[in-house]
Coordinates of C-alpha atoms in Angstrom, one line a residue:
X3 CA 125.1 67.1 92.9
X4 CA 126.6 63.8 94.5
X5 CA 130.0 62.0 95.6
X6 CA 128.3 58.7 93.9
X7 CA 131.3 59.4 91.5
X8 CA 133.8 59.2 94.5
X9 CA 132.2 56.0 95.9
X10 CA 132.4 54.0 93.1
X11 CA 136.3 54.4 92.8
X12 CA 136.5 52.9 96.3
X13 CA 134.5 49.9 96.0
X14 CA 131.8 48.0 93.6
X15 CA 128.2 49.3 94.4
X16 CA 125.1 47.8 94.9
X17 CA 122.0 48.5 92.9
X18 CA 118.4 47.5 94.2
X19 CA 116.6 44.5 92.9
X20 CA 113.0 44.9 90.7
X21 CA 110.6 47.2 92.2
X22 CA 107.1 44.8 90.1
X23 CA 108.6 41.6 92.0
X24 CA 108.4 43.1 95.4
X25 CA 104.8 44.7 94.6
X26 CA 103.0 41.5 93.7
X27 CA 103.9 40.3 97.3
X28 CA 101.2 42.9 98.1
X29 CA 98.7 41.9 96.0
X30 CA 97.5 45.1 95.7
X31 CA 93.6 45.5 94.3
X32 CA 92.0 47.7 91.4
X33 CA 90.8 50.0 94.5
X34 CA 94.0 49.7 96.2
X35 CA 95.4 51.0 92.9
X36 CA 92.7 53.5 92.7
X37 CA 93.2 55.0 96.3
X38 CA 90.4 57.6 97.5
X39 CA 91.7 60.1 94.5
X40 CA 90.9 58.1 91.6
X41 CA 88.5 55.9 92.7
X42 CA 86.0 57.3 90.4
X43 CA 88.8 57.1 87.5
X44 CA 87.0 55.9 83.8
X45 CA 90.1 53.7 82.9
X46 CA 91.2 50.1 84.7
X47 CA 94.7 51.3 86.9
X48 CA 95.7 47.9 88.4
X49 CA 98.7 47.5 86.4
X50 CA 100.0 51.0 87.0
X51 CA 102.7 50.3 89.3
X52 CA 103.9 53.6 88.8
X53 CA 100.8 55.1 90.2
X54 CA 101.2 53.5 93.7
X55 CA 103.8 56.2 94.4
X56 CA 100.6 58.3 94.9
X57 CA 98.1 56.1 95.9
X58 CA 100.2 53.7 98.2
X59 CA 103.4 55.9 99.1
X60 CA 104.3 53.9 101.9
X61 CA 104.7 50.4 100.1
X62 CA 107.3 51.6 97.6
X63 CA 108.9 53.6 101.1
X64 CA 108.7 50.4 102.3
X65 CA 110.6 48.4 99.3
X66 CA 112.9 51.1 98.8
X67 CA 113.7 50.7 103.3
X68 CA 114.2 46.4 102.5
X69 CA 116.9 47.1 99.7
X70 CA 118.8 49.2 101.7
X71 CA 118.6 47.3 104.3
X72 CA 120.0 44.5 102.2
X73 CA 122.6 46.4 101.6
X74 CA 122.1 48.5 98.7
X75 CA 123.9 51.5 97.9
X76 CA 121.0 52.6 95.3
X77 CA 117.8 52.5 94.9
X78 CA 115.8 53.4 91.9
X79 CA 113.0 55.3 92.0
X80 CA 109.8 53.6 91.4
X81 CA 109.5 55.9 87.5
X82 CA 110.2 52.7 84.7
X83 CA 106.8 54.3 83.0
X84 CA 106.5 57.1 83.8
X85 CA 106.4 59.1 80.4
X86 CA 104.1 60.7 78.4
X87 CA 104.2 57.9 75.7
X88 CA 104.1 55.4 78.7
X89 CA 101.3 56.6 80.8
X90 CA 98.9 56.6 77.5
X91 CA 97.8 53.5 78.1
X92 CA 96.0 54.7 81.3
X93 CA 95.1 58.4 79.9
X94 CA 97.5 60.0 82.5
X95 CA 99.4 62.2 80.5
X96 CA 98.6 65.0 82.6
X97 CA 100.6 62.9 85.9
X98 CA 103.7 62.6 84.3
X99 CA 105.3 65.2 86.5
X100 CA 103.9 64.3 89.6
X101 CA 104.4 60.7 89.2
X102 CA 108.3 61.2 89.1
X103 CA 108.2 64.2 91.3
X104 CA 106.6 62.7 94.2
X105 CA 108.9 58.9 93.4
X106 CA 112.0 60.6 93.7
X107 CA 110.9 62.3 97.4
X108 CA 109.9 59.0 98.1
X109 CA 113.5 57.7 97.3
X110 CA 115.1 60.7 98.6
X111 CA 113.8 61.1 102.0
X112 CA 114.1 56.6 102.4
X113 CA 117.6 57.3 101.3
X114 CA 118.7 60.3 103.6
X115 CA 117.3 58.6 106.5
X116 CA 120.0 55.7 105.7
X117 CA 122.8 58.0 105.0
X118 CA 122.1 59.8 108.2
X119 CA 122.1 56.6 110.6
X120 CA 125.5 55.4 108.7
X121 CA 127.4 58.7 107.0
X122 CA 130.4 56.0 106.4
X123 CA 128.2 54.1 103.7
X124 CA 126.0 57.1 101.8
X125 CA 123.0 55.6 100.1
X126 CA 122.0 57.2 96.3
X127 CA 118.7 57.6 94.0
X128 CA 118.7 57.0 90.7
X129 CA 115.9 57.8 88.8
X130 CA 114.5 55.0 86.9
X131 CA 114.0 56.1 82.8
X132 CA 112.5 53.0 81.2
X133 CA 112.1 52.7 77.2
X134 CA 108.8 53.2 76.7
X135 CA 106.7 50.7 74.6
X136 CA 107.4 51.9 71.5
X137 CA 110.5 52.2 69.4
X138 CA 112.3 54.4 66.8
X139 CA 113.9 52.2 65.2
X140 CA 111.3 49.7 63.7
X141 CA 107.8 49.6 62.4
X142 CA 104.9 47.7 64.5
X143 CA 103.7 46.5 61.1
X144 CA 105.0 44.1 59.1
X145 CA 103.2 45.4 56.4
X146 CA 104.3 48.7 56.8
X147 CA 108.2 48.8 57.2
X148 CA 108.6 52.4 57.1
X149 CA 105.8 53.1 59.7
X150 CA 106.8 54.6 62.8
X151 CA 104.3 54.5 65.9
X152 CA 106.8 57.6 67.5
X153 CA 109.2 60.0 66.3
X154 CA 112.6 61.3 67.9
X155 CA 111.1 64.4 69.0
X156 CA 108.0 62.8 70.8
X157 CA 110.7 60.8 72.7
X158 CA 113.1 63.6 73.7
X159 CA 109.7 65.8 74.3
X160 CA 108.6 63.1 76.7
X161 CA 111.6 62.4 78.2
X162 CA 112.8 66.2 79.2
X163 CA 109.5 66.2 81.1
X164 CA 110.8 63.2 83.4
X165 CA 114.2 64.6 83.5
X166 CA 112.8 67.0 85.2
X167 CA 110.2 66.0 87.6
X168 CA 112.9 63.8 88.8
X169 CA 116.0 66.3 89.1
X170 CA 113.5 68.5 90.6
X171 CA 112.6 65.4 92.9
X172 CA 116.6 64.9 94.1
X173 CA 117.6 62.2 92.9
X174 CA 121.6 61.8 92.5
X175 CA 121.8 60.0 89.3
X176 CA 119.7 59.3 85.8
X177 CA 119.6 55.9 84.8
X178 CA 118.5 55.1 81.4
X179 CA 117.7 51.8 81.5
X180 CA 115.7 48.5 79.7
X181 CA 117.1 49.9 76.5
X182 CA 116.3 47.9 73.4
X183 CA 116.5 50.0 70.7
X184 CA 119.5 52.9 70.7
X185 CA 117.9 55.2 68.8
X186 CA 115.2 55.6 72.0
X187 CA 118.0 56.1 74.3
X188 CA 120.0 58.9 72.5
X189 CA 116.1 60.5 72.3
X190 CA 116.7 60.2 76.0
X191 CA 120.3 61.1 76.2
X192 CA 119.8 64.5 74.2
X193 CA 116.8 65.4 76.1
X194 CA 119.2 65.2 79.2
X195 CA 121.5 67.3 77.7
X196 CA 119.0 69.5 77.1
X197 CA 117.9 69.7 80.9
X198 CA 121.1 69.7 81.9
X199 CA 122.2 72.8 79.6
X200 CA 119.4 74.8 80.2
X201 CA 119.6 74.9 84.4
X202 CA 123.7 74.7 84.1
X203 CA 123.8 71.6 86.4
X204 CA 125.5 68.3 85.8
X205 CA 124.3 65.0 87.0
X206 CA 125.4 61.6 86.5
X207 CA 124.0 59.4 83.9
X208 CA 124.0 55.7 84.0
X209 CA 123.3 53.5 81.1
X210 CA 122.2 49.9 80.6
X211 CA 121.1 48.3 77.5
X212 CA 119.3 44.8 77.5
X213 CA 120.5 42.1 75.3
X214 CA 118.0 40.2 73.8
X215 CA 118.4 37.1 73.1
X216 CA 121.5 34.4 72.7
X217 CA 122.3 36.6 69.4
X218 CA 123.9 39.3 71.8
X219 CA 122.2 41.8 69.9
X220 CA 119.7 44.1 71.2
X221 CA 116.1 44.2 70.1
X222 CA 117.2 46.9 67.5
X223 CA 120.1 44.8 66.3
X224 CA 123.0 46.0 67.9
X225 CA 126.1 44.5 68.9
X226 CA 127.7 45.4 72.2
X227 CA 130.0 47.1 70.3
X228 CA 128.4 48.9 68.1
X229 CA 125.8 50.1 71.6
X230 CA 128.7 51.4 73.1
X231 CA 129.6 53.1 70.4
X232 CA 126.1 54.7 69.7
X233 CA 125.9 56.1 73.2
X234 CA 129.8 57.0 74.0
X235 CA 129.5 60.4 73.0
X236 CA 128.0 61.4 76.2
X237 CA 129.5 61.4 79.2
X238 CA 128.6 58.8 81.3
X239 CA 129.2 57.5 84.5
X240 CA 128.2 54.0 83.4
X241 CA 127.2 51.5 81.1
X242 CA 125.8 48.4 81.4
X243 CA 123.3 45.6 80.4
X244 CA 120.0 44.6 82.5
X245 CA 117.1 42.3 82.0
X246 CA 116.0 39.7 79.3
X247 CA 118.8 37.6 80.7
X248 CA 120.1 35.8 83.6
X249 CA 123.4 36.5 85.2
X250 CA 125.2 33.7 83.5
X251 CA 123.5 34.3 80.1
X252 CA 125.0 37.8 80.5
X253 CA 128.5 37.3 81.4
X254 CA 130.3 36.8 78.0
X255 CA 128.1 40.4 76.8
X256 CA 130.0 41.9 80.0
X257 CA 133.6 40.5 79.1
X258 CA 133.6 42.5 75.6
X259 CA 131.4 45.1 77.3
X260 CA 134.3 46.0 80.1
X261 CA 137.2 45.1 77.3
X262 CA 136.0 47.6 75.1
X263 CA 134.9 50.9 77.2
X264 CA 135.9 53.6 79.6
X265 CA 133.0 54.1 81.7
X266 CA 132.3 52.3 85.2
X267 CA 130.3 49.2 84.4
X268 CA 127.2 47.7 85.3
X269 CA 124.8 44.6 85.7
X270 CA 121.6 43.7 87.1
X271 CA 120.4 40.8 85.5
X272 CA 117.1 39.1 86.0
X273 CA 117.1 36.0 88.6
X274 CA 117.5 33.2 85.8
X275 CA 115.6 32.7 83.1
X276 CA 111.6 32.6 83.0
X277 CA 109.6 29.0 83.8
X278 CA 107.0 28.3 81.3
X279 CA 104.8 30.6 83.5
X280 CA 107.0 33.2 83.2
X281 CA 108.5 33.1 86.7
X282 CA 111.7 33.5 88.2
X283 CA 113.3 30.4 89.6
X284 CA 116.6 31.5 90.7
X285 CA 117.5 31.2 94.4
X286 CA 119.8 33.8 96.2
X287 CA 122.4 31.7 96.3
X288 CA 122.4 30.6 92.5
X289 CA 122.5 34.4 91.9
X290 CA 125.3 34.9 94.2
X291 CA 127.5 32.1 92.7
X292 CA 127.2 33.4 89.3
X293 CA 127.4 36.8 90.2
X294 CA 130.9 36.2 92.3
X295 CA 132.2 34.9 88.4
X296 CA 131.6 38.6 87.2
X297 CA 133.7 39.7 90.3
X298 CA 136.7 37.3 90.2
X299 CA 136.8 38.6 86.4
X300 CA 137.1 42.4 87.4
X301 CA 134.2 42.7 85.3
X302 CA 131.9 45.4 87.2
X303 CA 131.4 48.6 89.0
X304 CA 127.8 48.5 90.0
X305 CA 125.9 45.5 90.3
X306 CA 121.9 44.6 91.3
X307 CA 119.2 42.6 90.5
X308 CA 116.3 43.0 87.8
X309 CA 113.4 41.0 87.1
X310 CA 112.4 38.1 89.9
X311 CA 115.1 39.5 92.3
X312 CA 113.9 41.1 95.8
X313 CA 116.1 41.8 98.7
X314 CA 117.0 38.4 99.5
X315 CA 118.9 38.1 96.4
X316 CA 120.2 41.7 96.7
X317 CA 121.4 40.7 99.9
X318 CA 123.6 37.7 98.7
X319 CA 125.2 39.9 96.1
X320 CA 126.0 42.6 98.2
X321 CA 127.9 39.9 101.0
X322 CA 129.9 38.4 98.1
X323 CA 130.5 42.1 96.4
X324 CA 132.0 43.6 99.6
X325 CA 134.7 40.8 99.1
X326 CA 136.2 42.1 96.2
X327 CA 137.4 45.6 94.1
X328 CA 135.4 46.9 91.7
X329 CA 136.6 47.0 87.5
X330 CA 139.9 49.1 87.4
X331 CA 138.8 52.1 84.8
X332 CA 142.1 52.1 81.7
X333 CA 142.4 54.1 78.8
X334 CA 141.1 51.7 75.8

């Protein structure tokens, strides 16, 4: 369904930065989230970033055309919510498909445009499959250990459905992402296999867990090792670690990450750690410096930005990125 798996043995890739970051530069209203087709809606949308692919198509065009521009080789499509489980919290369910459907032709048609102007540098979609706010592994109560707020089969349920809506939507790749607890994940993973069995196709799927806290565990509890193992019996085009850290809090997780596996690797960490108002700090050119350690180590195949980057950081990873060749893939 792609040649993403021929591009990334010629050079290290470049993944967007975080779709929320550039939204907030638009300041976007309740009625801006609302549009003309839900104005009259009973539930408060602002929030719903996931919902602007219908209401305010052109703004997530319009991120999707800066990252490229940047210099990205992917983009993901504006779907981190958008499950079932997920879309709950704003009673819309009954979107689900639509929501990922109409994302990925966002994406698509952004992306095509690019690869036409430039054949010699094709651009990708991956379709963005966040965790969903709850998790398999552990209870929500502390006085209830063995309560479980979702089951395995509400996960892989919910998931098929965006499988999908975005397949169905074009996108090249699956990117199961955010992941904090493994048992969520292979939920996903299954689900995929499911989709992928049933309509005879095969598609590349990208992982990236998110390691917690200095522990190196994930929220779940597990190592890197001990992730990699839990997800290895797929096959993958990648695997990775995004989010809860900054790019130099995340470089020892990478080393065992890349001594340990088979699959391409990726990274897009957040920019820094958070102020005490929860910003991001983190200046391009910080990023850049401690991103070029990952590269001088061999360490990565696909590298981007999560939360607090935008396409001036994307853009300072992608000039330093060009400069070097990606992780050589050997038998462990």
């Amino acid at each position: 369904m792609s040649n993403i798996t021929h591009e990334i043995q010629k050079r290290i890739l470049v993944l967007d930065g975080a779709m929320g970051t550039m939204l907030q530069r638009y300041k976007f209203s309740e009625e801006d989230f609302r549009g003309e087709r839900f104005k009259d809606y009973p539930t408060s949308l602002k929030g719903n970033n996931d919902l602007l692919s219908l209401t305010q198509p052109e703004a997530i065009a319009e991120v999707h055309r800066k990252y490229f521009e940047a210099g990205a080789d992917i983009v993901e499509t504006n779907t981190f919510s958008g499950t079932t489980i997920a879309m709950g919290d704003y009673n819309m369910e009954d979107l689900v498909y639509e929501l990922n459907f109409e994302s990925a032709k966002i994406a698509r048609k952004v992306a095509d445009d690019f690869t036409k102007a430039n054949p010699e540098k094709p651009r990708f979609v991956a379709g963005s499959i966040g965790p969903t706010n709850r998790t398999a592994s552990l209870s929500p109560d502390v006085n209830r250990p063995e309560f479980r707020a979702v089951t395995f089969d509400d996960l892989r349920i919910a998931y098929k459905q965006q499988v999908e809506a975005l397949i169905d939507g074009g996108v090249d790749v699956l990117l199961v992402e955010t992941i904090f607890d493994t048992l969520n994940a292979k939920a996903c993973l299954f689900a995929i296999d499911e989709v992928k069995e049933a309509r005879n196709i095969d598609i590349p799927i990208m992982v990236s867990g998110t390691i917690t806290d200095a522990s190196g565990r994930t929220l779940s509890g597990q190592t890197v090792e001990a992730f990699l193992t839990s997800i290895s019996h797929i096959p993958l085009l990648s695997v990775g670690f995004n989010c809860a850290l900054g790019a130099e809090q995340l470089q020892p997780y990478l080393q065992r990450l890349s001594n340990a596996t088979q699959f391409y690797t990726s990274a897009h960490p957040n920019a820094g750690l958070p102020n005490a108002f929860g910003e991001y700090d983190q200046s391009p050119k910080e990023m850049q410096v401690l991103i070029e350690n990952y590269l001088k180590d061999g360490l990565i195949n696909i590298i981007g930005g999560c939360c607090g980057t935008n396409p001036e950081h994307i853009k300072a990873i992608a000039d330093v990125a060009k400069n070097y060749k990606p992780r050589m893939v050997v038998s462990v």
